[in-house]
Amino acid sequence: MHRFLLATILVIPPGPGTPPPSHPHLVVFIAVDQLRGDYLERYRNEWTGGFRQILDHGAVFPNARQDHGVTETAPGHSTMLSGRTPSHTGIVNNSLGVQDSASPLVESTGPGASPRRFVGTTLADWMRAADSGTRVLSVSRKDRGAILPVGRGPGEVYWYSGVQFTTSQYYADHLPSWVLSFNARRGPQNLAGTNWDLLRPPGQYREMDSMPFEHGGADFVFPHRLPSDSAAAALQMPDFPWMDSLTLDFALDGVRVMGLGTDSATDLLSISLSTTDAVGHAYGPDSRELHDQLLRLDHWLGWFLDSLSQSVPPSQTVFAISSDHGVQSFPEFARQYRQQDGGRVSLADLVRQLGRDLQARYQSRFELQFESGLLTADVAGMRARGINVDSLAEALAVIARGRRGVTRILTPALLASARDSDQVARLWRRDIPAAQGWLLAGTLKGGFMWSDSDGWTTHGSLAADDMSIPIAFWGAGVKSGIFRRTVSSVDIAPTLAALVGVAPTEALDGQVLHEVKGER
């Protein structure tokens, strides 16, 4: 794994006059968890690898958005290759995402997972409908990052759990030999005791390295060290940059063993890289750690693209990259260094009290859950017990509106009556499925975030930074350029379908980004 740090990046994109094949042999989709839309251009002069190739040769939309209410990992991943909003994929938030006790992990410990809550189809299904020979490989550090981009259909779907890559019994009852062989290399364990230090001289980082509100107030100055115990190092690997290199290496092994892109069918490779999210939560988007993580990711993406080109020529490959959400600055950073108001808002106490009251009176909490501004509940069960849900929701809304930082609280009745021109209502309508029971949907002032504790920053709200993502395409049939109009994550799938030459099998919320093919 150390070779990735030292790799010389020699990615050679197809020339501008290279005609695309009759159809591409491979579609590669890369989701970088928590990659905010401004990052590609913020460090533009520092890229030497994958991000440099994307900016120089891709069709780049830096002002894209995850255009719905709960800007979390699960709903974000559900939109990108489905072309549909969470209200139509059924993935409301992380807690109502892929957890499934009926699908335990294979040869590993950890929570079971499956796409059973996911509704509808994805690009993988449209490609298989066009050619039954299409093969699908999806990998991630997170279960939801591997599962949700490719939906409910068959495929090779793997994620990192505990100390190794695995899958769940939804997909298979045993791990194939190539996965077992990869795990047997013990890459994470072999990095035990390794320091994460700056990739470049300290003077090349403009961020401070002494902000004690980061990382829970501990270990917020370089270097950061993996535990010397090999088992502990493997468990903590997701918090260190090497997790991305491990995921890319695993994906490349899968491509080679499965022979993706090497026959007449068009295959799909989906990769979700999660370390930027881990580093962003712990140290924030204004940190030296985030800057260094992105520099390393740039190198590893370059190495991966160069290595992939040895198996599948770039002229036969269509690439896309995006993200599941952005992130906000630490409120403490914004107050201290930008003189901006901000803070953390929680309704946890209100929900706990309601749960206790319902438990005492009805012997049920009715599945109350508050997450990223949305309070979900078993509303049907409440009504069956004679509870006036509309009155309850409005009573809760009155209390919630009094919290500092809250600008608006919608109830189901208020959302139903809101005008089509109401932008906040539109975002929540794009998030909440018709069958989902819920009581409150909240919106915050700028600089405020839904959070129960200090020491970490987060995302999940309707804030512009939380919704901000980039979208870029490059490879066969793509016309390069920077396009600054606002587009959405649901536009990725229909655009890839157009590049591949397949038709979606259901109505979509997104649209084809015609600039990608040089069309108006």
Coordinates of N, CA, C and O in Angstrom, one line a residue, residues 373-508:
G373 N -33.0 17.1 11.1 CA -34.1 18.0 10.9 C -35.4 17.3 10.7 O -36.5 18.0 10.6
L374 N -35.5 16.0 10.5 CA -36.7 15.3 10.2 C -37.1 14.3 11.4 O -36.3 13.5 11.8
L375 N -38.3 14.5 11.9 CA -38.8 13.6 13.0 C -39.7 12.6 12.3 O -40.8 13.0 11.9
T376 N -39.3 11.4 12.2 CA -40.2 10.3 11.7 C -40.8 9.6 12.8 O -40.4 9.6 14.0
A377 N -41.9 8.9 12.5 CA -42.7 8.2 13.5 C -43.6 7.2 12.8 O -43.9 7.3 11.6
D378 N -44.1 6.3 13.6 CA -45.2 5.3 13.1 C -46.5 6.1 13.3 O -47.3 5.9 14.2
V379 N -46.8 6.9 12.3 CA -48.0 7.7 12.3 C -49.2 6.9 12.2 O -50.3 7.2 12.8
A380 N -49.2 5.8 11.4 CA -50.4 5.0 11.2 C -50.7 4.3 12.6 O -51.9 4.2 12.9
G381 N -49.7 3.9 13.3 CA -49.9 3.3 14.6 C -50.5 4.3 15.6 O -51.4 4.0 16.4
M382 N -50.0 5.6 15.5 CA -50.6 6.6 16.4 C -52.1 6.8 16.1 O -52.9 6.9 17.0
R383 N -52.4 6.9 14.8 CA -53.8 7.1 14.5 C -54.7 5.9 14.9 O -55.8 6.1 15.4
A384 N -54.1 4.7 14.8 CA -54.9 3.6 15.2 C -55.2 3.6 16.7 O -56.2 3.0 17.1
R385 N -54.3 4.3 17.5 CA -54.6 4.4 18.9 C -55.4 5.6 19.3 O -55.5 5.9 20.5
G386 N -55.9 6.3 18.3 CA -56.7 7.5 18.6 C -56.0 8.8 18.8 O -56.6 9.8 19.2
I387 N -54.7 8.9 18.5 CA -53.9 10.1 18.6 C -54.2 11.0 17.5 O -54.2 10.6 16.3
N388 N -54.5 12.3 17.8 CA -54.7 13.3 16.7 C -53.3 13.8 16.3 O -52.7 14.6 16.9
V389 N -52.8 13.2 15.2 CA -51.5 13.4 14.8 C -51.2 14.8 14.3 O -50.2 15.4 14.6
D390 N -52.2 15.5 13.7 CA -52.0 16.8 13.2 C -51.8 17.8 14.4 O -51.0 18.7 14.4
S391 N -52.6 17.6 15.5 CA -52.5 18.4 16.7 C -51.2 18.2 17.4 O -50.5 19.1 17.9
L392 N -50.8 16.9 17.5 CA -49.5 16.6 18.1 C -48.4 17.2 17.3 O -47.5 17.9 18.0
A393 N -48.4 17.1 16.0 CA -47.3 17.7 15.2 C -47.2 19.2 15.4 O -46.1 19.8 15.5
E394 N -48.4 19.9 15.4 CA -48.3 21.3 15.6 C -47.9 21.7 17.0 O -47.1 22.7 17.1
A395 N -48.3 21.0 18.0 CA -47.8 21.3 19.3 C -46.3 21.2 19.4 O -45.6 22.0 20.1
L396 N -45.7 20.1 18.8 CA -44.3 19.9 18.8 C -43.6 21.1 18.0 O -42.5 21.6 18.4
A397 N -44.2 21.5 16.9 CA -43.7 22.5 16.1 C -43.6 23.9 16.8 O -42.6 24.6 16.7
V398 N -44.6 24.2 17.6 CA -44.5 25.4 18.4 C -43.3 25.4 19.3 O -42.6 26.5 19.4
I399 N -43.0 24.3 20.0 CA -41.8 24.3 20.8 C -40.5 24.4 20.0 O -39.6 25.1 20.4
A400 N -40.5 23.6 18.9 CA -39.3 23.6 18.1 C -39.0 25.0 17.5 O -37.8 25.3 17.4
R401 N -40.0 25.7 17.1 CA -39.7 27.0 16.5 C -39.1 28.0 17.5 O -38.5 29.0 17.1
G402 N -39.2 27.7 18.8 CA -38.6 28.6 19.8 C -37.1 28.3 20.0 O -36.4 29.1 20.7
R403 N -36.5 27.3 19.4 CA -35.1 27.0 19.6 C -34.2 28.0 18.8 O -34.5 28.3 17.6
R404 N -33.1 28.4 19.4 CA -32.2 29.3 18.7 C -31.6 28.6 17.5 O -31.2 27.5 17.5
G405 N -31.7 29.3 16.3 CA -31.1 28.8 15.1 C -32.2 28.3 14.2 O -31.9 28.1 13.0
V406 N -33.4 28.0 14.7 CA -34.5 27.4 13.8 C -35.2 28.6 13.1 O -35.6 29.6 13.7
T407 N -35.3 28.4 11.8 CA -36.1 29.4 11.0 C -37.5 29.0 10.6 O -38.4 29.8 10.5
R408 N -37.6 27.7 10.5 CA -38.9 27.2 10.1 C -39.1 25.7 10.4 O -38.2 24.9 10.4
I409 N -40.3 25.4 10.8 CA -40.7 24.0 11.1 C -42.0 23.7 10.3 O -43.0 24.4 10.5
L410 N -41.9 22.7 9.5 CA -43.0 22.2 8.7 C -43.6 21.0 9.3 O -42.9 20.1 9.8
T411 N -44.9 20.9 9.3 CA -45.7 19.7 9.7 C -46.2 19.1 8.4 O -46.2 19.7 7.4
P412 N -46.7 17.9 8.5 CA -47.3 17.3 7.2 C -48.4 18.2 6.7 O -48.5 18.3 5.4
A413 N -49.2 18.7 7.5 CA -50.3 19.6 7.1 C -49.8 20.9 6.4 O -50.3 21.3 5.3
L414 N -48.7 21.5 7.0 CA -48.2 22.7 6.4 C -47.5 22.4 5.1 O -47.5 23.2 4.1
L415 N -46.8 21.2 5.0 CA -46.1 20.9 3.8 C -47.1 20.6 2.6 O -46.9 21.0 1.5
A416 N -48.2 20.0 3.0 CA -49.2 19.7 2.0 C -49.9 21.0 1.4 O -50.2 21.0 0.2
S417 N -49.9 22.0 2.2 CA -50.6 23.2 1.8 C -49.6 24.3 1.2 O -50.0 25.3 0.7
A418 N -48.3 24.0 1.3 CA -47.3 25.0 0.8 C -47.4 25.1 -0.7 O -47.7 24.2 -1.4
R419 N -47.1 26.3 -1.2 CA -47.1 26.6 -2.6 C -46.0 25.9 -3.4 O -44.9 25.6 -2.8
D420 N -46.2 25.6 -4.6 CA -45.2 25.0 -5.4 C -43.9 25.9 -5.5 O -42.8 25.4 -5.7
S421 N -44.1 27.2 -5.4 CA -42.9 28.1 -5.4 C -42.1 28.2 -4.1 O -41.1 28.8 -4.1
D422 N -42.6 27.5 -3.1 CA -41.9 27.5 -1.8 C -40.7 26.6 -1.9 O -40.8 25.4 -2.0
Q423 N -39.5 27.2 -1.9 CA -38.3 26.4 -2.2 C -38.0 25.4 -1.0 O -37.5 24.3 -1.3
V424 N -38.2 25.8 0.2 CA -38.0 24.9 1.3 C -38.9 23.8 1.3 O -38.5 22.6 1.5
A425 N -40.2 24.0 1.0 CA -41.2 22.9 0.9 C -40.8 22.0 -0.2 O -41.0 20.8 -0.1
R426 N -40.3 22.6 -1.3 CA -39.9 21.8 -2.5 C -38.8 20.8 -2.1 O -38.9 19.6 -2.5
L427 N -37.8 21.2 -1.3 CA -36.7 20.3 -0.9 C -37.3 19.2 0.0 O -36.8 18.1 -0.2
W428 N -38.2 19.5 0.9 CA -38.7 18.5 1.7 C -39.6 17.5 1.0 O -39.6 16.3 1.2
R429 N -40.3 18.0 0.0 CA -41.1 17.1 -0.8 C -40.3 16.2 -1.6 O -40.7 15.0 -1.9
R430 N -39.1 16.6 -2.0 CA -38.2 15.7 -2.7 C -37.5 14.7 -1.8 O -36.8 13.8 -2.3
D431 N -37.7 14.9 -0.5 CA -37.0 14.0 0.4 C -37.9 12.9 1.0 O -37.5 11.8 1.2
I432 N -39.2 13.3 1.3 CA -40.1 12.4 2.1 C -41.0 11.6 1.2 O -41.9 12.2 0.5
P433 N -40.9 10.3 1.2 CA -41.9 9.5 0.4 C -43.3 9.6 0.9 O -43.5 9.9 2.1
A434 N -44.2 9.4 0.0 CA -45.6 9.6 0.4 C -46.1 8.7 1.5 O -46.9 9.0 2.4
A435 N -45.5 7.5 1.6 CA -45.8 6.5 2.6 C -45.1 6.7 3.9 O -45.4 6.0 4.9
Q436 N -44.2 7.6 4.0 CA -43.3 7.8 5.2 C -44.1 8.5 6.3 O -44.6 9.6 6.0
G437 N -44.2 8.0 7.5 CA -44.8 8.7 8.6 C -43.8 9.7 9.2 O -42.6 9.3 9.4
W438 N -44.2 10.9 9.4 CA -43.4 11.9 10.0 C -44.2 13.0 10.7 O -45.4 13.1 10.5
L439 N -43.5 13.8 11.5 CA -44.2 14.8 12.3 C -43.7 16.2 12.1 O -44.4 17.2 12.1
L440 N -42.3 16.3 12.0 CA -41.7 17.6 11.8 C -40.6 17.6 10.8 O -39.9 16.6 10.6
A441 N -40.4 18.7 10.1 CA -39.3 18.9 9.2 C -38.7 20.3 9.4 O -39.5 21.3 9.1
G442 N -37.5 20.4 9.8 CA -37.0 21.7 10.3 C -35.9 22.3 9.4 O -35.2 21.6 8.7
T443 N -35.9 23.6 9.4 CA -34.9 24.4 8.6 C -34.2 25.3 9.5 O -34.8 25.9 10.4
L444 N -32.8 25.5 9.3 CA -32.0 26.3 10.2 C -31.5 27.6 9.6 O -31.4 27.6 8.3
K445 N -31.1 28.5 10.4 CA -30.4 29.7 9.9 C -29.0 29.3 9.4 O -28.4 28.3 9.8
G446 N -28.4 30.1 8.6 CA -27.1 29.9 8.1 C -26.1 29.8 9.3 O -26.2 30.6 10.2
G447 N -25.1 28.9 9.2 CA -24.2 28.7 10.3 C -24.6 27.8 11.4 O -23.8 27.5 12.3
F448 N -25.8 27.4 11.4 CA -26.3 26.4 12.4 C -26.4 25.1 11.8 O -26.7 24.9 10.6
M449 N -26.3 24.0 12.6 CA -26.3 22.7 12.2 C -27.1 21.8 13.2 O -27.1 22.1 14.4
W450 N -27.7 20.7 12.7 CA -28.3 19.7 13.6 C -27.2 18.9 14.2 O -26.5 18.1 13.5
S451 N -27.0 19.1 15.5 CA -25.9 18.4 16.2 C -26.2 18.3 17.6 O -26.7 19.3 18.2
D452 N -25.8 17.2 18.2 CA -26.0 17.0 19.7 C -24.8 17.2 20.5 O -24.9 17.2 21.7
S453 N -23.6 17.4 19.9 CA -22.4 17.4 20.6 C -21.4 18.3 19.9 O -21.3 18.4 18.7
D454 N -20.4 18.9 20.7 CA -19.3 19.6 20.2 C -18.2 18.6 19.7 O -18.3 17.4 20.0
G455 N -17.2 19.2 19.1 CA -16.0 18.4 18.8 C -16.0 17.8 17.4 O -15.0 17.3 17.0
W456 N -17.1 18.0 16.7 CA -17.2 17.4 15.3 C -18.1 18.4 14.5 O -18.9 19.1 15.0
T457 N -17.9 18.4 13.2 CA -18.8 19.2 12.4 C -19.6 18.2 11.5 O -19.3 17.0 11.5
T458 N -20.6 18.7 10.8 CA -21.5 17.7 10.2 C -22.2 18.3 9.0 O -21.9 19.5 8.6
H459 N -23.1 17.6 8.5 CA -24.0 18.0 7.3 C -25.3 17.4 7.6 O -25.6 16.8 8.6
G460 N -26.2 17.5 6.6 CA -27.6 16.9 6.8 C -28.7 17.9 6.6 O -29.8 17.5 6.4
S461 N -28.4 19.2 6.7 CA -29.4 20.2 6.6 C -29.6 20.7 5.2 O -29.0 20.3 4.2
L462 N -30.4 21.8 5.1 CA -30.7 22.5 3.8 C -29.7 23.6 3.6 O -29.8 24.3 2.6
A463 N -28.6 23.7 4.4 CA -27.6 24.7 4.2 C -26.9 24.5 2.8 O -26.7 23.4 2.4
A464 N -26.5 25.6 2.2 CA -25.9 25.5 0.9 C -24.7 24.7 0.9 O -24.4 23.9 -0.1
D465 N -23.8 24.8 1.9 CA -22.6 24.0 2.0 C -22.9 22.5 2.2 O -22.1 21.6 1.7
D466 N -24.0 22.1 2.8 CA -24.4 20.7 3.0 C -24.9 20.2 1.6 O -24.7 19.0 1.3
M467 N -25.5 21.0 0.8 CA -26.1 20.5 -0.4 C -25.1 20.5 -1.6 O -25.3 19.9 -2.6
S468 N -24.0 21.2 -1.4 CA -23.0 21.5 -2.4 C -22.2 20.2 -2.8 O -21.6 19.6 -1.9
I469 N -22.2 19.9 -4.1 CA -21.4 18.8 -4.6 C -20.9 19.1 -6.0 O -21.4 20.0 -6.6
P470 N -19.8 18.5 -6.5 CA -19.4 18.6 -7.9 C -20.0 17.5 -8.7 O -20.3 16.4 -8.1
I471 N -20.2 17.6 -9.9 CA -20.5 16.5 -10.9 C -19.5 16.7 -12.1 O -19.4 17.8 -12.6
A472 N -18.9 15.6 -12.5 CA -18.0 15.7 -13.7 C -18.1 14.4 -14.4 O -18.3 13.3 -13.8
F473 N -17.9 14.5 -15.7 CA -17.9 13.3 -16.6 C -16.6 13.5 -17.5 O -16.2 14.6 -17.9
W474 N -16.0 12.4 -17.9 CA -14.9 12.4 -18.8 C -14.8 11.0 -19.5 O -15.4 10.1 -19.1
G475 N -14.0 11.0 -20.5 CA -13.9 9.7 -21.2 C -14.6 9.7 -22.6 O -14.8 10.7 -23.2
A476 N -15.0 8.5 -23.0 CA -15.5 8.3 -24.3 C -16.8 9.2 -24.6 O -17.8 9.1 -23.8
G477 N -16.8 10.0 -25.6 CA -17.9 10.7 -26.0 C -18.2 12.0 -25.2 O -19.2 12.7 -25.5
V478 N -17.3 12.4 -24.3 CA -17.5 13.5 -23.4 C -16.8 14.7 -24.0 O -15.6 14.7 -24.3
K479 N -17.5 15.9 -24.0 CA -16.9 17.1 -24.4 C -16.5 17.9 -23.2 O -17.3 18.1 -22.3
S480 N -15.2 18.3 -23.1 CA -14.8 19.0 -21.9 C -15.2 20.4 -21.8 O -15.6 21.1 -22.8
G481 N -15.2 20.9 -20.5 CA -15.6 22.3 -20.3 C -16.0 22.5 -18.8 O -16.3 21.5 -18.1
I482 N -16.0 23.7 -18.4 CA -16.6 24.0 -17.0 C -17.9 24.7 -17.2 O -18.1 25.7 -17.9
F483 N -18.9 24.1 -16.6 CA -20.3 24.6 -16.8 C -20.9 25.0 -15.5 O -21.0 24.1 -14.6
R484 N -21.2 26.2 -15.3 CA -21.5 26.7 -13.9 C -23.0 26.8 -13.6 O -23.3 27.4 -12.6
R485 N -23.8 26.3 -14.5 CA -25.2 26.4 -14.1 C -25.5 25.3 -13.0 O -24.7 24.4 -12.8
T486 N -26.5 25.5 -12.2 CA -26.9 24.6 -11.1 C -27.5 23.4 -11.7 O -28.5 23.5 -12.4
V487 N -27.0 22.2 -11.3 CA -27.5 20.9 -11.7 C -27.7 20.1 -10.5 O -27.3 20.5 -9.4
S488 N -28.2 18.9 -10.6 CA -28.6 18.1 -9.5 C -28.0 16.7 -9.6 O -27.7 16.2 -10.7
S489 N -27.8 16.0 -8.5 CA -27.3 14.6 -8.5 C -28.2 13.7 -9.3 O -27.7 12.7 -9.8
V490 N -29.5 14.0 -9.4 CA -30.4 13.1 -10.1 C -30.1 13.2 -11.6 O -30.7 12.4 -12.4
D491 N -29.3 14.2 -12.1 CA -29.0 14.3 -13.5 C -27.9 13.4 -13.9 O -27.6 13.2 -15.1
I492 N -27.2 12.8 -13.0 CA -26.0 11.9 -13.3 C -26.5 10.7 -14.1 O -25.9 10.3 -15.2
A493 N -27.5 10.0 -13.6 CA -27.9 8.7 -14.2 C -28.4 8.9 -15.6 O -28.0 8.2 -16.5
P494 N -29.3 9.8 -15.9 CA -29.8 10.0 -17.2 C -28.7 10.4 -18.2 O -28.7 10.0 -19.4
T495 N -27.7 11.2 -17.7 CA -26.6 11.6 -18.6 C -25.7 10.4 -18.9 O -25.3 10.2 -20.0
L496 N -25.4 9.6 -17.9 CA -24.6 8.4 -18.2 C -25.4 7.4 -19.1 O -24.8 6.8 -20.0
A497 N -26.7 7.3 -18.9 CA -27.5 6.4 -19.8 C -27.4 6.9 -21.2 O -27.3 6.1 -22.2
A498 N -27.4 8.2 -21.4 CA -27.3 8.8 -22.8 C -25.9 8.5 -23.4 O -25.8 8.2 -24.6
L499 N -24.9 8.6 -22.6 CA -23.6 8.3 -23.1 C -23.4 6.9 -23.4 O -22.7 6.5 -24.4
V500 N -24.0 6.0 -22.7 CA -23.9 4.5 -22.9 C -24.8 4.1 -24.0 O -24.6 3.1 -24.6
G501 N -25.9 4.8 -24.2 CA -26.9 4.4 -25.2 C -27.9 3.4 -24.7 O -28.4 2.6 -25.4
V502 N -28.3 3.6 -23.4 CA -29.4 2.8 -22.8 C -30.5 3.7 -22.4 O -30.3 4.9 -22.1
A503 N -31.7 3.1 -22.2 CA -32.9 3.9 -21.9 C -33.3 3.5 -20.4 O -33.4 2.4 -20.1
P504 N -33.6 4.5 -19.6 CA -34.1 4.3 -18.3 C -35.5 3.5 -18.4 O -36.2 3.7 -19.4
T505 N -35.7 2.7 -17.5 CA -36.9 1.8 -17.5 C -38.1 2.4 -16.7 O -39.1 1.7 -16.5
E506 N -37.9 3.6 -16.2 CA -39.0 4.2 -15.4 C -38.8 5.7 -15.5 O -37.8 6.2 -16.0
A507 N -39.8 6.5 -15.1 CA -39.7 7.9 -15.1 C -38.7 8.4 -14.1 O -38.6 7.9 -13.0
L508 N -37.9 9.4 -14.5 CA -36.9 10.0 -13.7 C -37.2 11.4 -13.2 O -37.9 12.1 -13.9

